[in-house]
Structures are given as C-alpha cells and as structure tokens.
Amino acid sequence: MNSQAVYRTEAGDWRIEKQSDGLYRVTGAGHGTKGNAGFIEQVGGVWVALAGARLDHCVEVGQSVTFDRAAALLLKHGPA
C-alpha cells in the first residue's frame, strides 16, 4: 500500500507518494502545480533528487542528507 503526503511550497502543492522502500514519486497536487516533477530515492545515507516523468529516464538534479532538502532541489528544477 502506497502512502502519500502533500508538500506545500510558495509555488504550490506537491504530492509525495511512497513507491517502495527508499523511493518516492513527486507529482502536482493542484493549487498551481501539475505534472510529474520526478522522484526522490534514498541511496545509503543520501537522498537523490531525480527529475523526469519516468524513473528509467530521470536526470539527477541534486543530492542531500535530508529528504526535505532533496525535495526542495527537485521542485526548484520544476516539473518534467
């Protein structure tokens, strides 16, 4: 079962949905956002921000030791 949460930014709301252990998909949740921004993947002790609509075609846009910072890096890049 996938769990999800809404991440609120000045640019709008984003839905973060758990896909599997250590993998989260970030999509628009309305209120000024739409589309698939990408994914956040945990690799060891690092969270990797991956921009793109499909995981197998994503481009890394940043890394952080915190999930929140990785989300901010992904959303700064913009939706795919």
PDB file of C-alpha atoms in Angstrom:
ATOM      1  CA  MET A   1       0.000   0.000   0.000  1.00  0.00           C
ATOM      2  CA  ASN A   2       1.377   3.377  -1.020  1.00  0.00           C
ATOM      3  CA  SER A   3       1.334   6.244   1.458  1.00  0.00           C
ATOM      4  CA  GLN A   4       1.354   9.892   0.471  1.00  0.00           C
ATOM      5  CA  ALA A   5       1.640  13.404   1.845  1.00  0.00           C
ATOM      6  CA  VAL A   6       1.309  16.938   0.494  1.00  0.00           C
ATOM      7  CA  TYR A   7       4.411  19.154   0.424  1.00  0.00           C
ATOM      8  CA  ARG A   8       3.449  22.844   0.386  1.00  0.00           C
ATOM      9  CA  THR A   9       5.712  25.416  -1.273  1.00  0.00           C
ATOM     10  CA  GLU A  10       5.336  29.047  -2.305  1.00  0.00           C
ATOM     11  CA  ALA A  11       4.888  27.790  -5.875  1.00  0.00           C
ATOM     12  CA  GLY A  12       2.055  25.394  -4.965  1.00  0.00           C
ATOM     13  CA  ASP A  13       1.266  21.990  -3.511  1.00  0.00           C
ATOM     14  CA  TRP A  14       3.047  18.765  -4.419  1.00  0.00           C
ATOM     15  CA  ARG A  15       2.008  15.187  -3.614  1.00  0.00           C
ATOM     16  CA  ILE A  16       4.776  12.878  -2.427  1.00  0.00           C
ATOM     17  CA  GLU A  17       3.835   9.226  -2.764  1.00  0.00           C
ATOM     18  CA  LYS A  18       5.888   6.333  -1.430  1.00  0.00           C
ATOM     19  CA  GLN A  19       6.536   3.831  -4.222  1.00  0.00           C
ATOM     20  CA  SER A  20       8.717   1.387  -2.284  1.00  0.00           C
ATOM     21  CA  ASP A  21      11.304   1.438   0.490  1.00  0.00           C
ATOM     22  CA  GLY A  22      13.502   4.445  -0.234  1.00  0.00           C
ATOM     23  CA  LEU A  23      11.678   5.590  -3.404  1.00  0.00           C
ATOM     24  CA  TYR A  24       9.144   8.440  -3.581  1.00  0.00           C
ATOM     25  CA  ARG A  25       7.309   9.967  -6.578  1.00  0.00           C
ATOM     26  CA  VAL A  26       6.586  13.724  -6.581  1.00  0.00           C
ATOM     27  CA  THR A  27       3.567  14.982  -8.574  1.00  0.00           C
ATOM     28  CA  GLY A  28       1.477  18.137  -8.688  1.00  0.00           C
ATOM     29  CA  ALA A  29      -1.373  18.240  -6.172  1.00  0.00           C
ATOM     30  CA  GLY A  30      -3.241  21.192  -7.657  1.00  0.00           C
ATOM     31  CA  HIS A  31      -3.203  24.773  -6.405  1.00  0.00           C
ATOM     32  CA  GLY A  32      -0.824  25.917  -9.129  1.00  0.00           C
ATOM     33  CA  THR A  33       1.031  22.647  -9.726  1.00  0.00           C
ATOM     34  CA  LYS A  34       0.566  19.850 -12.227  1.00  0.00           C
ATOM     35  CA  GLY A  35       2.551  17.066 -13.803  1.00  0.00           C
ATOM     36  CA  ASN A  36       5.223  14.774 -12.501  1.00  0.00           C
ATOM     37  CA  ALA A  37       8.249  16.568 -11.037  1.00  0.00           C
ATOM     38  CA  GLY A  38      10.201  13.356 -10.585  1.00  0.00           C
ATOM     39  CA  PHE A  39      11.423  11.059  -7.860  1.00  0.00           C
ATOM     40  CA  ILE A  40      13.432  11.112  -4.642  1.00  0.00           C
ATOM     41  CA  GLU A  41      15.469   7.998  -3.943  1.00  0.00           C
ATOM     42  CA  GLN A  42      17.396   7.062  -0.825  1.00  0.00           C
ATOM     43  CA  VAL A  43      20.835   5.675  -1.631  1.00  0.00           C
ATOM     44  CA  GLY A  44      22.651   4.788   1.572  1.00  0.00           C
ATOM     45  CA  GLY A  45      22.617   7.912   3.747  1.00  0.00           C
ATOM     46  CA  VAL A  46      21.867  10.269   0.853  1.00  0.00           C
ATOM     47  CA  TRP A  47      18.595  11.375  -0.760  1.00  0.00           C
ATOM     48  CA  VAL A  48      18.903  11.771  -4.550  1.00  0.00           C
ATOM     49  CA  ALA A  49      16.555  14.138  -6.442  1.00  0.00           C
ATOM     50  CA  LEU A  50      15.687  12.776  -9.905  1.00  0.00           C
ATOM     51  CA  ALA A  51      13.783  14.964 -12.389  1.00  0.00           C
ATOM     52  CA  GLY A  52      11.600  13.301 -15.006  1.00  0.00           C
ATOM     53  CA  ALA A  53       8.274  11.636 -15.621  1.00  0.00           C
ATOM     54  CA  ARG A  54       9.716   8.107 -15.800  1.00  0.00           C
ATOM     55  CA  LEU A  55      12.203   6.683 -13.336  1.00  0.00           C
ATOM     56  CA  ASP A  56      14.203   4.959 -16.093  1.00  0.00           C
ATOM     57  CA  HIS A  57      14.643   8.305 -17.921  1.00  0.00           C
ATOM     58  CA  CYS A  58      15.253  10.640 -14.962  1.00  0.00           C
ATOM     59  CA  VAL A  59      18.157  13.034 -14.613  1.00  0.00           C
ATOM     60  CA  GLU A  60      19.810  13.646 -11.257  1.00  0.00           C
ATOM     61  CA  VAL A  61      19.392  17.276 -10.177  1.00  0.00           C
ATOM     62  CA  GLY A  62      20.889  17.091  -6.698  1.00  0.00           C
ATOM     63  CA  GLN A  63      21.689  15.169  -3.526  1.00  0.00           C
ATOM     64  CA  SER A  64      21.165  15.889   0.150  1.00  0.00           C
ATOM     65  CA  VAL A  65      21.447  14.199   3.519  1.00  0.00           C
ATOM     66  CA  THR A  66      17.843  15.289   4.286  1.00  0.00           C
ATOM     67  CA  PHE A  67      14.642  14.375   2.463  1.00  0.00           C
ATOM     68  CA  ASP A  68      13.260  17.936   2.706  1.00  0.00           C
ATOM     69  CA  ARG A  69      16.310  19.452   1.011  1.00  0.00           C
ATOM     70  CA  ALA A  70      16.195  16.821  -1.751  1.00  0.00           C
ATOM     71  CA  ALA A  71      12.515  17.691  -2.325  1.00  0.00           C
ATOM     72  CA  ALA A  72      13.396  21.391  -2.490  1.00  0.00           C
ATOM     73  CA  LEU A  73      16.147  20.676  -5.043  1.00  0.00           C
ATOM     74  CA  LEU A  74      13.725  18.690  -7.191  1.00  0.00           C
ATOM     75  CA  LEU A  75      10.967  21.300  -7.033  1.00  0.00           C
ATOM     76  CA  LYS A  76      13.432  24.096  -7.793  1.00  0.00           C
ATOM     77  CA  HIS A  77      14.193  22.254 -11.032  1.00  0.00           C
ATOM     78  CA  GLY A  78      10.483  22.276 -11.949  1.00  0.00           C
ATOM     79  CA  PRO A  79       8.068  19.659 -13.288  1.00  0.00           C
ATOM     80  CA  ALA A  80       9.072  17.319 -16.080  1.00  0.00           C
TER      81      ALA A  80
END
